[in-house]
Amino acid sequence: MAETMVEELIEEAQGRRLARRLAVRELRARRALAGFAAALLVTAFGGVAAIELMAGALGSGVHPVPGVAPVVELLRRHSWDDPDVLATSGAVAALGAAFLLAALPGRLRGVPLAGADPRLAGVVGRAALRRTIAAAALEVPGIERVRVRGLGIFRRGILVRAATDYRNPANLADLVHEAVDERLDRIEPMHRPPVDVRLGWRKD
């Protein structure tokens, strides 16, 4: 009996890992066009450089690639420490790095949901999740206004700013935190974001 339970737990954990991988692969923006353009440019420049280097190594005085001869002659008239050469090479390197970064996969289109079936991948939009959390906080008696921030590029957690007209809020912040946690339990995000509740109240 115990062995069966252990095997079921192992299979469930493996299923969750597969579901996470599927969600990341399916829900991440691929930027295929930028990736194809970057790969094409790298391949073209690499091929031209390889052909020219091979021709130079064989002692050929002719440039096999058309249009390369004027560029080579221009480069021969400048030294490596020439300011124009340094500025141009820096600009080309920065442009190439930006091109390659643009070709990398983007961030997930929303917040992936937990699931044990590796064949299914669900996601909820960040704005929709913030609205749902705000609605859960507003259900707490005494809460008048709620603003939810977070789930962006630089903030992985959730910041809930709630306001009440009470002069003595007592444990109202804890109640808001519990309501938000309960709503997240029902939504079941794949990666549970930390929640920070900040409560404002009347002080007059």
PDB file of C-alpha atoms in Angstrom:
ATOM      1  CA  MET A   1       0.000   0.000   0.000  1.00  0.00           C
ATOM      2  CA  ALA A   2       2.766   2.429   0.937  1.00  0.00           C
ATOM      3  CA  GLU A   3       4.713   1.532  -2.206  1.00  0.00           C
ATOM      4  CA  THR A   4       1.653   2.282  -4.348  1.00  0.00           C
ATOM      5  CA  MET A   5       1.221   5.693  -2.704  1.00  0.00           C
ATOM      6  CA  VAL A   6       4.900   6.551  -3.299  1.00  0.00           C
ATOM      7  CA  GLU A   7       4.638   5.568  -6.968  1.00  0.00           C
ATOM      8  CA  GLU A   8       1.512   7.716  -7.366  1.00  0.00           C
ATOM      9  CA  LEU A   9       3.268  10.703  -5.769  1.00  0.00           C
ATOM     10  CA  ILE A  10       6.274  10.247  -8.078  1.00  0.00           C
ATOM     11  CA  GLU A  11       4.027  10.036 -11.153  1.00  0.00           C
ATOM     12  CA  GLU A  12       2.119  13.148 -10.020  1.00  0.00           C
ATOM     13  CA  ALA A  13       5.361  15.106  -9.542  1.00  0.00           C
ATOM     14  CA  GLN A  14       6.607  14.016 -12.979  1.00  0.00           C
ATOM     15  CA  GLY A  15       3.304  15.051 -14.519  1.00  0.00           C
ATOM     16  CA  ARG A  16       3.557  18.498 -12.940  1.00  0.00           C
ATOM     17  CA  ARG A  17       7.101  18.961 -14.257  1.00  0.00           C
ATOM     18  CA  LEU A  18       5.984  17.999 -17.752  1.00  0.00           C
ATOM     19  CA  ALA A  19       3.045  20.391 -17.488  1.00  0.00           C
ATOM     20  CA  ARG A  20       5.389  23.238 -16.497  1.00  0.00           C
ATOM     21  CA  ARG A  21       7.677  22.531 -19.461  1.00  0.00           C
ATOM     22  CA  LEU A  22       4.714  22.414 -21.829  1.00  0.00           C
ATOM     23  CA  ALA A  23       3.322  25.700 -20.499  1.00  0.00           C
ATOM     24  CA  VAL A  24       6.665  27.470 -20.842  1.00  0.00           C
ATOM     25  CA  ARG A  25       7.187  26.118 -24.371  1.00  0.00           C
ATOM     26  CA  GLU A  26       3.672  26.800 -25.627  1.00  0.00           C
ATOM     27  CA  LEU A  27       2.918  30.113 -23.945  1.00  0.00           C
ATOM     28  CA  ARG A  28       6.222  31.949 -24.464  1.00  0.00           C
ATOM     29  CA  ALA A  29       6.395  34.382 -27.380  1.00  0.00           C
ATOM     30  CA  ARG A  30       8.761  32.868 -29.927  1.00  0.00           C
ATOM     31  CA  ARG A  31       9.676  35.902 -32.092  1.00  0.00           C
ATOM     32  CA  ALA A  32      10.276  33.594 -35.044  1.00  0.00           C
ATOM     33  CA  LEU A  33      10.731  36.402 -37.593  1.00  0.00           C
ATOM     34  CA  ALA A  34      13.465  38.144 -35.585  1.00  0.00           C
ATOM     35  CA  GLY A  35      15.159  34.810 -34.922  1.00  0.00           C
ATOM     36  CA  PHE A  36      15.114  33.880 -38.599  1.00  0.00           C
ATOM     37  CA  ALA A  37      16.502  37.285 -39.622  1.00  0.00           C
ATOM     38  CA  ALA A  38      19.271  37.109 -37.005  1.00  0.00           C
ATOM     39  CA  ALA A  39      20.222  33.577 -38.039  1.00  0.00           C
ATOM     40  CA  LEU A  40      20.233  34.592 -41.700  1.00  0.00           C
ATOM     41  CA  LEU A  41      22.512  37.586 -41.067  1.00  0.00           C
ATOM     42  CA  VAL A  42      24.917  35.603 -38.888  1.00  0.00           C
ATOM     43  CA  THR A  43      25.079  32.829 -41.482  1.00  0.00           C
ATOM     44  CA  ALA A  44      25.647  35.266 -44.363  1.00  0.00           C
ATOM     45  CA  PHE A  45      28.429  37.234 -42.657  1.00  0.00           C
ATOM     46  CA  GLY A  46      30.012  34.065 -41.333  1.00  0.00           C
ATOM     47  CA  GLY A  47      29.980  32.509 -44.798  1.00  0.00           C
ATOM     48  CA  VAL A  48      31.538  35.587 -46.405  1.00  0.00           C
ATOM     49  CA  ALA A  49      34.256  35.715 -43.732  1.00  0.00           C
ATOM     50  CA  ALA A  50      34.988  31.989 -44.138  1.00  0.00           C
ATOM     51  CA  ILE A  51      35.295  32.271 -47.931  1.00  0.00           C
ATOM     52  CA  GLU A  52      37.587  35.306 -47.715  1.00  0.00           C
ATOM     53  CA  LEU A  53      39.783  33.704 -45.047  1.00  0.00           C
ATOM     54  CA  MET A  54      40.081  30.518 -47.060  1.00  0.00           C
ATOM     55  CA  ALA A  55      41.026  32.478 -50.190  1.00  0.00           C
ATOM     56  CA  GLY A  56      43.652  34.383 -48.208  1.00  0.00           C
ATOM     57  CA  ALA A  57      45.052  31.185 -46.708  1.00  0.00           C
ATOM     58  CA  LEU A  58      45.404  29.670 -50.216  1.00  0.00           C
ATOM     59  CA  GLY A  59      47.296  32.766 -51.395  1.00  0.00           C
ATOM     60  CA  SER A  60      44.647  33.940 -53.827  1.00  0.00           C
ATOM     61  CA  GLY A  61      44.881  37.603 -54.797  1.00  0.00           C
ATOM     62  CA  VAL A  62      41.271  37.660 -55.993  1.00  0.00           C
ATOM     63  CA  HIS A  63      38.327  38.187 -53.657  1.00  0.00           C
ATOM     64  CA  PRO A  64      35.784  35.425 -54.382  1.00  0.00           C
ATOM     65  CA  VAL A  65      32.842  37.378 -52.939  1.00  0.00           C
ATOM     66  CA  PRO A  66      31.720  40.347 -55.107  1.00  0.00           C
ATOM     67  CA  GLY A  67      31.832  43.720 -53.379  1.00  0.00           C
ATOM     68  CA  VAL A  68      34.347  42.711 -50.729  1.00  0.00           C
ATOM     69  CA  ALA A  69      37.400  44.212 -52.460  1.00  0.00           C
ATOM     70  CA  PRO A  70      36.429  47.913 -51.862  1.00  0.00           C
ATOM     71  CA  VAL A  71      35.663  47.154 -48.207  1.00  0.00           C
ATOM     72  CA  VAL A  72      39.040  45.447 -47.739  1.00  0.00           C
ATOM     73  CA  GLU A  73      40.869  48.336 -49.400  1.00  0.00           C
ATOM     74  CA  LEU A  74      39.051  50.799 -47.158  1.00  0.00           C
ATOM     75  CA  LEU A  75      39.976  48.813 -44.066  1.00  0.00           C
ATOM     76  CA  ARG A  76      43.618  48.625 -45.107  1.00  0.00           C
ATOM     77  CA  ARG A  77      43.846  52.419 -45.078  1.00  0.00           C
ATOM     78  CA  HIS A  78      42.896  52.514 -41.382  1.00  0.00           C
ATOM     79  CA  SER A  79      44.575  51.038 -38.318  1.00  0.00           C
ATOM     80  CA  TRP A  80      42.771  49.085 -35.594  1.00  0.00           C
ATOM     81  CA  ASP A  81      43.146  51.942 -33.094  1.00  0.00           C
ATOM     82  CA  ASP A  82      41.677  54.505 -35.467  1.00  0.00           C
ATOM     83  CA  PRO A  83      38.712  56.288 -33.760  1.00  0.00           C
ATOM     84  CA  ASP A  84      36.456  55.753 -36.776  1.00  0.00           C
ATOM     85  CA  VAL A  85      37.221  52.039 -36.808  1.00  0.00           C
ATOM     86  CA  LEU A  86      36.612  51.717 -33.072  1.00  0.00           C
ATOM     87  CA  ALA A  87      33.329  53.636 -33.282  1.00  0.00           C
ATOM     88  CA  THR A  88      32.105  51.627 -36.266  1.00  0.00           C
ATOM     89  CA  SER A  89      33.047  48.282 -34.725  1.00  0.00           C
ATOM     90  CA  GLY A  90      31.362  49.256 -31.449  1.00  0.00           C
ATOM     91  CA  ALA A  91      28.189  50.255 -33.262  1.00  0.00           C
ATOM     92  CA  VAL A  92      28.154  47.012 -35.258  1.00  0.00           C
ATOM     93  CA  ALA A  93      28.716  44.949 -32.101  1.00  0.00           C
ATOM     94  CA  ALA A  94      25.918  46.780 -30.264  1.00  0.00           C
ATOM     95  CA  LEU A  95      23.562  46.343 -33.221  1.00  0.00           C
ATOM     96  CA  GLY A  96      24.376  42.649 -33.429  1.00  0.00           C
ATOM     97  CA  ALA A  97      23.821  42.151 -29.695  1.00  0.00           C
ATOM     98  CA  ALA A  98      20.479  43.973 -29.896  1.00  0.00           C
ATOM     99  CA  PHE A  99      19.468  41.836 -32.869  1.00  0.00           C
ATOM    100  CA  LEU A 100      20.323  38.620 -31.042  1.00  0.00           C
ATOM    101  CA  LEU A 101      18.499  39.743 -27.894  1.00  0.00           C
ATOM    102  CA  ALA A 102      15.432  40.572 -29.974  1.00  0.00           C
ATOM    103  CA  ALA A 103      15.508  37.045 -31.361  1.00  0.00           C
ATOM    104  CA  LEU A 104      15.436  35.424 -27.915  1.00  0.00           C
ATOM    105  CA  PRO A 105      12.075  34.019 -26.745  1.00  0.00           C
ATOM    106  CA  GLY A 106       9.903  36.609 -25.008  1.00  0.00           C
ATOM    107  CA  ARG A 107       8.255  36.361 -21.635  1.00  0.00           C
ATOM    108  CA  LEU A 108       5.200  34.210 -21.011  1.00  0.00           C
ATOM    109  CA  ARG A 109       1.897  35.507 -22.340  1.00  0.00           C
ATOM    110  CA  GLY A 110       0.226  35.605 -18.918  1.00  0.00           C
ATOM    111  CA  VAL A 111       0.511  33.528 -15.747  1.00  0.00           C
ATOM    112  CA  PRO A 112       0.603  29.725 -16.310  1.00  0.00           C
ATOM    113  CA  LEU A 113      -1.822  27.646 -14.299  1.00  0.00           C
ATOM    114  CA  ALA A 114      -0.904  24.519 -12.389  1.00  0.00           C
ATOM    115  CA  GLY A 115      -1.967  21.183 -13.810  1.00  0.00           C
ATOM    116  CA  ALA A 116      -1.055  17.527 -13.483  1.00  0.00           C
ATOM    117  CA  ASP A 117      -1.906  16.638 -17.091  1.00  0.00           C
ATOM    118  CA  PRO A 118       1.199  17.243 -19.253  1.00  0.00           C
ATOM    119  CA  ARG A 119      -1.001  17.404 -22.357  1.00  0.00           C
ATOM    120  CA  LEU A 120      -2.780  20.555 -21.185  1.00  0.00           C
ATOM    121  CA  ALA A 121      -1.450  24.057 -20.576  1.00  0.00           C
ATOM    122  CA  GLY A 122      -3.579  26.896 -19.230  1.00  0.00           C
ATOM    123  CA  VAL A 123      -2.832  30.553 -18.687  1.00  0.00           C
ATOM    124  CA  VAL A 124      -4.566  33.555 -17.169  1.00  0.00           C
ATOM    125  CA  GLY A 125      -3.771  37.093 -18.263  1.00  0.00           C
ATOM    126  CA  ARG A 126      -1.859  39.293 -15.833  1.00  0.00           C
ATOM    127  CA  ALA A 127      -4.449  42.061 -15.992  1.00  0.00           C
ATOM    128  CA  ALA A 128      -7.272  39.554 -15.418  1.00  0.00           C
ATOM    129  CA  LEU A 129      -5.439  38.082 -12.423  1.00  0.00           C
ATOM    130  CA  ARG A 130      -4.915  41.559 -10.944  1.00  0.00           C
ATOM    131  CA  ARG A 131      -8.630  42.338 -11.381  1.00  0.00           C
ATOM    132  CA  THR A 132      -9.593  39.056  -9.716  1.00  0.00           C
ATOM    133  CA  ILE A 133      -7.294  39.738  -6.763  1.00  0.00           C
ATOM    134  CA  ALA A 134      -8.692  43.257  -6.406  1.00  0.00           C
ATOM    135  CA  ALA A 135     -12.228  41.868  -6.424  1.00  0.00           C
ATOM    136  CA  ALA A 136     -11.295  39.371  -3.700  1.00  0.00           C
ATOM    137  CA  ALA A 137      -9.835  42.158  -1.539  1.00  0.00           C
ATOM    138  CA  LEU A 138     -12.928  44.334  -2.034  1.00  0.00           C
ATOM    139  CA  GLU A 139     -15.095  41.521  -0.650  1.00  0.00           C
ATOM    140  CA  VAL A 140     -13.518  42.035   2.776  1.00  0.00           C
ATOM    141  CA  PRO A 141     -15.916  44.140   4.909  1.00  0.00           C
ATOM    142  CA  GLY A 142     -14.549  47.641   5.419  1.00  0.00           C
ATOM    143  CA  ILE A 143     -12.331  47.770   2.337  1.00  0.00           C
ATOM    144  CA  GLU A 144     -13.352  50.673   0.106  1.00  0.00           C
ATOM    145  CA  ARG A 145     -10.592  50.914  -2.497  1.00  0.00           C
ATOM    146  CA  VAL A 146      -8.025  48.458  -3.829  1.00  0.00           C
ATOM    147  CA  ARG A 147      -5.157  48.802  -6.249  1.00  0.00           C
ATOM    148  CA  VAL A 148      -3.096  45.795  -7.329  1.00  0.00           C
ATOM    149  CA  ARG A 149       0.368  46.110  -8.823  1.00  0.00           C
ATOM    150  CA  GLY A 150       2.972  43.595  -9.867  1.00  0.00           C
ATOM    151  CA  LEU A 151       3.302  40.560 -12.125  1.00  0.00           C
ATOM    152  CA  GLY A 152       5.498  42.541 -14.486  1.00  0.00           C
ATOM    153  CA  ILE A 153       9.045  42.290 -15.758  1.00  0.00           C
ATOM    154  CA  PHE A 154      10.691  43.776 -12.675  1.00  0.00           C
ATOM    155  CA  ARG A 155       8.171  42.783  -9.986  1.00  0.00           C
ATOM    156  CA  ARG A 156       7.364  39.084  -9.626  1.00  0.00           C
ATOM    157  CA  GLY A 157       5.239  39.448  -6.519  1.00  0.00           C
ATOM    158  CA  ILE A 158       1.832  41.071  -5.992  1.00  0.00           C
ATOM    159  CA  LEU A 159       1.444  44.379  -4.169  1.00  0.00           C
ATOM    160  CA  VAL A 160      -2.078  45.005  -2.889  1.00  0.00           C
ATOM    161  CA  ARG A 161      -2.785  48.560  -1.752  1.00  0.00           C
ATOM    162  CA  ALA A 162      -6.101  48.623   0.104  1.00  0.00           C
ATOM    163  CA  ALA A 163      -7.825  51.536   1.787  1.00  0.00           C
ATOM    164  CA  THR A 164     -10.538  51.696   4.430  1.00  0.00           C
ATOM    165  CA  ASP A 165     -12.497  54.475   6.091  1.00  0.00           C
ATOM    166  CA  TYR A 166     -12.093  52.828   9.495  1.00  0.00           C
ATOM    167  CA  ARG A 167     -10.048  54.746  12.044  1.00  0.00           C
ATOM    168  CA  ASN A 168      -8.982  51.510  13.756  1.00  0.00           C
ATOM    169  CA  PRO A 169      -8.285  48.846  11.102  1.00  0.00           C
ATOM    170  CA  ALA A 170      -7.290  46.156  13.641  1.00  0.00           C
ATOM    171  CA  ASN A 171      -6.509  42.960  11.669  1.00  0.00           C
ATOM    172  CA  LEU A 172      -8.034  44.176   8.400  1.00  0.00           C
ATOM    173  CA  ALA A 173      -4.729  43.779   6.518  1.00  0.00           C
ATOM    174  CA  ASP A 174      -4.555  40.130   7.598  1.00  0.00           C
ATOM    175  CA  LEU A 175      -8.111  39.563   6.381  1.00  0.00           C
ATOM    176  CA  VAL A 176      -7.229  41.061   2.985  1.00  0.00           C
ATOM    177  CA  HIS A 177      -4.166  38.824   2.797  1.00  0.00           C
ATOM    178  CA  GLU A 178      -6.278  35.751   3.619  1.00  0.00           C
ATOM    179  CA  ALA A 179      -8.875  36.687   0.989  1.00  0.00           C
ATOM    180  CA  VAL A 180      -6.186  37.105  -1.672  1.00  0.00           C
ATOM    181  CA  ASP A 181      -4.538  33.813  -0.681  1.00  0.00           C
ATOM    182  CA  GLU A 182      -7.873  32.026  -0.874  1.00  0.00           C
ATOM    183  CA  ARG A 183      -8.519  33.412  -4.351  1.00  0.00           C
ATOM    184  CA  LEU A 184      -5.035  32.323  -5.487  1.00  0.00           C
ATOM    185  CA  ASP A 185      -5.729  28.856  -4.079  1.00  0.00           C
ATOM    186  CA  ARG A 186      -8.789  28.657  -6.310  1.00  0.00           C
ATOM    187  CA  ILE A 187      -6.932  29.945  -9.390  1.00  0.00           C
ATOM    188  CA  GLU A 188      -3.870  27.716  -8.739  1.00  0.00           C
ATOM    189  CA  PRO A 189      -1.069  29.563 -10.570  1.00  0.00           C
ATOM    190  CA  MET A 190       1.896  27.390 -11.471  1.00  0.00           C
ATOM    191  CA  HIS A 191       4.325  29.618  -9.572  1.00  0.00           C
ATOM    192  CA  ARG A 192       2.670  31.134  -6.515  1.00  0.00           C
ATOM    193  CA  PRO A 193       3.627  34.844  -6.384  1.00  0.00           C
ATOM    194  CA  PRO A 194       4.338  36.367  -2.968  1.00  0.00           C
ATOM    195  CA  VAL A 195       1.652  38.779  -1.765  1.00  0.00           C
ATOM    196  CA  ASP A 196       2.363  42.049   0.035  1.00  0.00           C
ATOM    197  CA  VAL A 197      -0.649  43.885   1.515  1.00  0.00           C
ATOM    198  CA  ARG A 198      -0.398  47.564   2.452  1.00  0.00           C
ATOM    199  CA  LEU A 199      -3.389  49.072   4.189  1.00  0.00           C
ATOM    200  CA  GLY A 200      -4.300  52.732   4.466  1.00  0.00           C
ATOM    201  CA  TRP A 201      -6.884  54.041   6.938  1.00  0.00           C
ATOM    202  CA  ARG A 202      -8.296  57.264   8.322  1.00  0.00           C
ATOM    203  CA  LYS A 203      -6.063  58.987  10.844  1.00  0.00           C
ATOM    204  CA  ASP A 204      -8.180  62.050  11.653  1.00  0.00           C
TER     205      ASP A 204
END
